[in-house]
Amino acid sequence: MVEWTGKFAYQQVADELRRRIADGEFAETRQLPSLGQLQKAYGVTVTVARAAINQLKADGLAVSHQGKGVFLTPDAGRTAAHLADPAGAVADLRKELEQLRSEVGELRQRVASLEDK
């Protein structure tokens, strides 16, 4: 799986796992493959597999539990999709910002009406 692309091997594995997370592949169990499974699936060393998992943890997509495995965070799917599609993330943020602006406007009106009483 890992090819000469100019990216480190762990980054390639992390990118592939992010894509799989964004696609909802791990949604049912919320658990990522073990280091051994990653080694076998991607033909990499344990060091590369561990670095890929550490990258996902640094991105806020996963947490590890000693002796139990690595699990997705509650918002991992959405976060992974945003990491995979920055333009989509910006569009989502703009929608949220517009909604917040609308809500703040409504709150200002309510406060103003209370101050008038």
PDB file of C-alpha atoms in Angstrom, residues 2-114:
ATOM      1  CA  VAL A   2       2.675   2.483   0.952  1.00  0.00           C
ATOM      2  CA  GLU A   3       4.282   3.921  -2.187  1.00  0.00           C
ATOM      3  CA  TRP A   4       6.895   6.489  -2.969  1.00  0.00           C
ATOM      4  CA  THR A   5       4.736   9.610  -3.095  1.00  0.00           C
ATOM      5  CA  GLY A   6       6.963  12.082  -1.326  1.00  0.00           C
ATOM      6  CA  LYS A   7       4.970  11.583   1.876  1.00  0.00           C
ATOM      7  CA  PHE A   8       6.207   9.638   4.862  1.00  0.00           C
ATOM      8  CA  ALA A   9       4.775   6.134   5.137  1.00  0.00           C
ATOM      9  CA  TYR A  10       2.951   6.933   8.391  1.00  0.00           C
ATOM     10  CA  GLN A  11       1.278   9.920   6.712  1.00  0.00           C
ATOM     11  CA  GLN A  12       0.054   7.718   3.879  1.00  0.00           C
ATOM     12  CA  VAL A  13      -1.409   5.212   6.325  1.00  0.00           C
ATOM     13  CA  ALA A  14      -2.959   8.004   8.412  1.00  0.00           C
ATOM     14  CA  ASP A  15      -4.469   9.572   5.266  1.00  0.00           C
ATOM     15  CA  GLU A  16      -5.988   6.238   4.268  1.00  0.00           C
ATOM     16  CA  LEU A  17      -7.398   5.701   7.770  1.00  0.00           C
ATOM     17  CA  ARG A  18      -8.853   9.242   7.763  1.00  0.00           C
ATOM     18  CA  ARG A  19     -10.575   8.482   4.473  1.00  0.00           C
ATOM     19  CA  ARG A  20     -11.977   5.238   5.866  1.00  0.00           C
ATOM     20  CA  ILE A  21     -13.171   7.052   9.010  1.00  0.00           C
ATOM     21  CA  ALA A  22     -14.836   9.765   6.907  1.00  0.00           C
ATOM     22  CA  ASP A  23     -16.556   7.031   4.858  1.00  0.00           C
ATOM     23  CA  GLY A  24     -17.999   5.582   8.075  1.00  0.00           C
ATOM     24  CA  GLU A  25     -16.143   2.294   7.840  1.00  0.00           C
ATOM     25  CA  PHE A  26     -15.522   2.076  11.589  1.00  0.00           C
ATOM     26  CA  ALA A  27     -18.823   3.637  12.683  1.00  0.00           C
ATOM     27  CA  GLU A  28     -20.334   0.419  14.043  1.00  0.00           C
ATOM     28  CA  THR A  29     -17.534  -0.685  16.370  1.00  0.00           C
ATOM     29  CA  ARG A  30     -15.843   2.737  16.738  1.00  0.00           C
ATOM     30  CA  GLN A  31     -12.575   0.775  17.015  1.00  0.00           C
ATOM     31  CA  LEU A  32      -9.593   1.083  14.690  1.00  0.00           C
ATOM     32  CA  PRO A  33      -7.531  -1.901  13.574  1.00  0.00           C
ATOM     33  CA  SER A  34      -4.749  -3.040  15.899  1.00  0.00           C
ATOM     34  CA  LEU A  35      -1.115  -2.236  15.165  1.00  0.00           C
ATOM     35  CA  GLY A  36      -0.636  -5.803  13.933  1.00  0.00           C
ATOM     36  CA  GLN A  37      -3.622  -5.542  11.613  1.00  0.00           C
ATOM     37  CA  LEU A  38      -2.328  -2.240  10.240  1.00  0.00           C
ATOM     38  CA  GLN A  39       1.118  -3.763   9.678  1.00  0.00           C
ATOM     39  CA  LYS A  40      -0.389  -6.618   7.707  1.00  0.00           C
ATOM     40  CA  ALA A  41      -2.907  -4.529   5.756  1.00  0.00           C
ATOM     41  CA  TYR A  42      -0.453  -1.834   4.693  1.00  0.00           C
ATOM     42  CA  GLY A  43       2.810  -3.758   4.673  1.00  0.00           C
ATOM     43  CA  VAL A  44       4.478  -1.406   7.151  1.00  0.00           C
ATOM     44  CA  THR A  45       6.510  -1.722  10.349  1.00  0.00           C
ATOM     45  CA  VAL A  46       5.004  -1.407  13.809  1.00  0.00           C
ATOM     46  CA  THR A  47       6.768   1.962  14.100  1.00  0.00           C
ATOM     47  CA  VAL A  48       4.965   3.278  11.012  1.00  0.00           C
ATOM     48  CA  ALA A  49       1.614   1.890  12.196  1.00  0.00           C
ATOM     49  CA  ARG A  50       2.095   3.455  15.639  1.00  0.00           C
ATOM     50  CA  ALA A  51       3.052   6.822  14.102  1.00  0.00           C
ATOM     51  CA  ALA A  52      -0.089   6.753  11.923  1.00  0.00           C
ATOM     52  CA  ILE A  53      -2.262   6.095  14.986  1.00  0.00           C
ATOM     53  CA  ASN A  54      -0.459   8.849  16.889  1.00  0.00           C
ATOM     54  CA  GLN A  55      -1.225  11.223  14.015  1.00  0.00           C
ATOM     55  CA  LEU A  56      -4.926  10.346  14.219  1.00  0.00           C
ATOM     56  CA  LYS A  57      -4.825  10.935  17.970  1.00  0.00           C
ATOM     57  CA  ALA A  58      -3.124  14.318  17.411  1.00  0.00           C
ATOM     58  CA  ASP A  59      -5.884  15.188  14.904  1.00  0.00           C
ATOM     59  CA  GLY A  60      -8.484  14.478  17.589  1.00  0.00           C
ATOM     60  CA  LEU A  61      -9.912  11.492  15.731  1.00  0.00           C
ATOM     61  CA  ALA A  62      -8.912   8.704  18.107  1.00  0.00           C
ATOM     62  CA  VAL A  63      -8.073   7.852  21.688  1.00  0.00           C
ATOM     63  CA  SER A  64      -6.292   4.771  22.949  1.00  0.00           C
ATOM     64  CA  HIS A  65      -7.131   2.658  25.961  1.00  0.00           C
ATOM     65  CA  GLN A  66      -4.247   0.562  27.243  1.00  0.00           C
ATOM     66  CA  GLY A  67      -4.898  -3.106  26.561  1.00  0.00           C
ATOM     67  CA  LYS A  68      -8.202  -2.454  24.797  1.00  0.00           C
ATOM     68  CA  GLY A  69      -7.275  -0.700  21.551  1.00  0.00           C
ATOM     69  CA  VAL A  70      -7.730   2.573  19.737  1.00  0.00           C
ATOM     70  CA  PHE A  71     -11.216   4.023  19.439  1.00  0.00           C
ATOM     71  CA  LEU A  72     -12.754   6.857  17.470  1.00  0.00           C
ATOM     72  CA  THR A  73     -13.757  10.041  19.240  1.00  0.00           C
ATOM     73  CA  PRO A  74     -17.484  10.895  19.118  1.00  0.00           C
ATOM     74  CA  ASP A  75     -17.026  13.459  16.325  1.00  0.00           C
ATOM     75  CA  ALA A  76     -14.325  11.559  14.383  1.00  0.00           C
ATOM     76  CA  GLY A  77     -16.364  11.043  11.206  1.00  0.00           C
ATOM     77  CA  ARG A  78     -17.137  14.700  10.796  1.00  0.00           C
ATOM     78  CA  THR A  79     -13.607  15.765  11.729  1.00  0.00           C
ATOM     79  CA  ALA A  80     -12.079  13.285   9.282  1.00  0.00           C
ATOM     80  CA  ALA A  81     -14.373  14.506   6.523  1.00  0.00           C
ATOM     81  CA  HIS A  82     -13.281  18.068   7.209  1.00  0.00           C
ATOM     82  CA  LEU A  83      -9.616  17.079   7.149  1.00  0.00           C
ATOM     83  CA  ALA A  84     -10.159  15.272   3.852  1.00  0.00           C
ATOM     84  CA  ASP A  85     -12.171  18.134   2.337  1.00  0.00           C
ATOM     85  CA  PRO A  86     -11.015  21.538   3.617  1.00  0.00           C
ATOM     86  CA  ALA A  87     -13.323  23.364   1.200  1.00  0.00           C
ATOM     87  CA  GLY A  88     -16.301  21.473   2.603  1.00  0.00           C
ATOM     88  CA  ALA A  89     -15.163  22.293   6.112  1.00  0.00           C
ATOM     89  CA  VAL A  90     -15.030  25.980   5.242  1.00  0.00           C
ATOM     90  CA  ALA A  91     -18.524  25.803   3.751  1.00  0.00           C
ATOM     91  CA  ASP A  92     -19.817  24.105   6.918  1.00  0.00           C
ATOM     92  CA  LEU A  93     -18.165  26.743   9.085  1.00  0.00           C
ATOM     93  CA  ARG A  94     -19.733  29.518   7.015  1.00  0.00           C
ATOM     94  CA  LYS A  95     -23.175  27.965   7.491  1.00  0.00           C
ATOM     95  CA  GLU A  96     -22.606  27.691  11.234  1.00  0.00           C
ATOM     96  CA  LEU A  97     -21.345  31.272  11.360  1.00  0.00           C
ATOM     97  CA  GLU A  98     -24.427  32.521   9.527  1.00  0.00           C
ATOM     98  CA  GLN A  99     -26.675  30.612  11.935  1.00  0.00           C
ATOM     99  CA  LEU A 100     -24.830  32.095  14.911  1.00  0.00           C
ATOM    100  CA  ARG A 101     -25.150  35.592  13.456  1.00  0.00           C
ATOM    101  CA  SER A 102     -28.873  35.072  13.069  1.00  0.00           C
ATOM    102  CA  GLU A 103     -29.211  33.818  16.649  1.00  0.00           C
ATOM    103  CA  VAL A 104     -27.165  36.730  18.011  1.00  0.00           C
ATOM    104  CA  GLY A 105     -29.385  39.144  16.075  1.00  0.00           C
ATOM    105  CA  GLU A 106     -32.479  37.583  17.608  1.00  0.00           C
ATOM    106  CA  LEU A 107     -30.948  37.790  21.081  1.00  0.00           C
ATOM    107  CA  ARG A 108     -30.110  41.466  20.555  1.00  0.00           C
ATOM    108  CA  GLN A 109     -33.716  42.166  19.616  1.00  0.00           C
ATOM    109  CA  ARG A 110     -34.983  40.337  22.690  1.00  0.00           C
ATOM    110  CA  VAL A 111     -32.586  42.200  24.959  1.00  0.00           C
ATOM    111  CA  ALA A 112     -33.577  45.515  23.388  1.00  0.00           C
ATOM    112  CA  SER A 113     -37.270  44.767  23.903  1.00  0.00           C
ATOM    113  CA  LEU A 114     -36.611  43.872  27.559  1.00  0.00           C
TER     114      LEU A 114
END
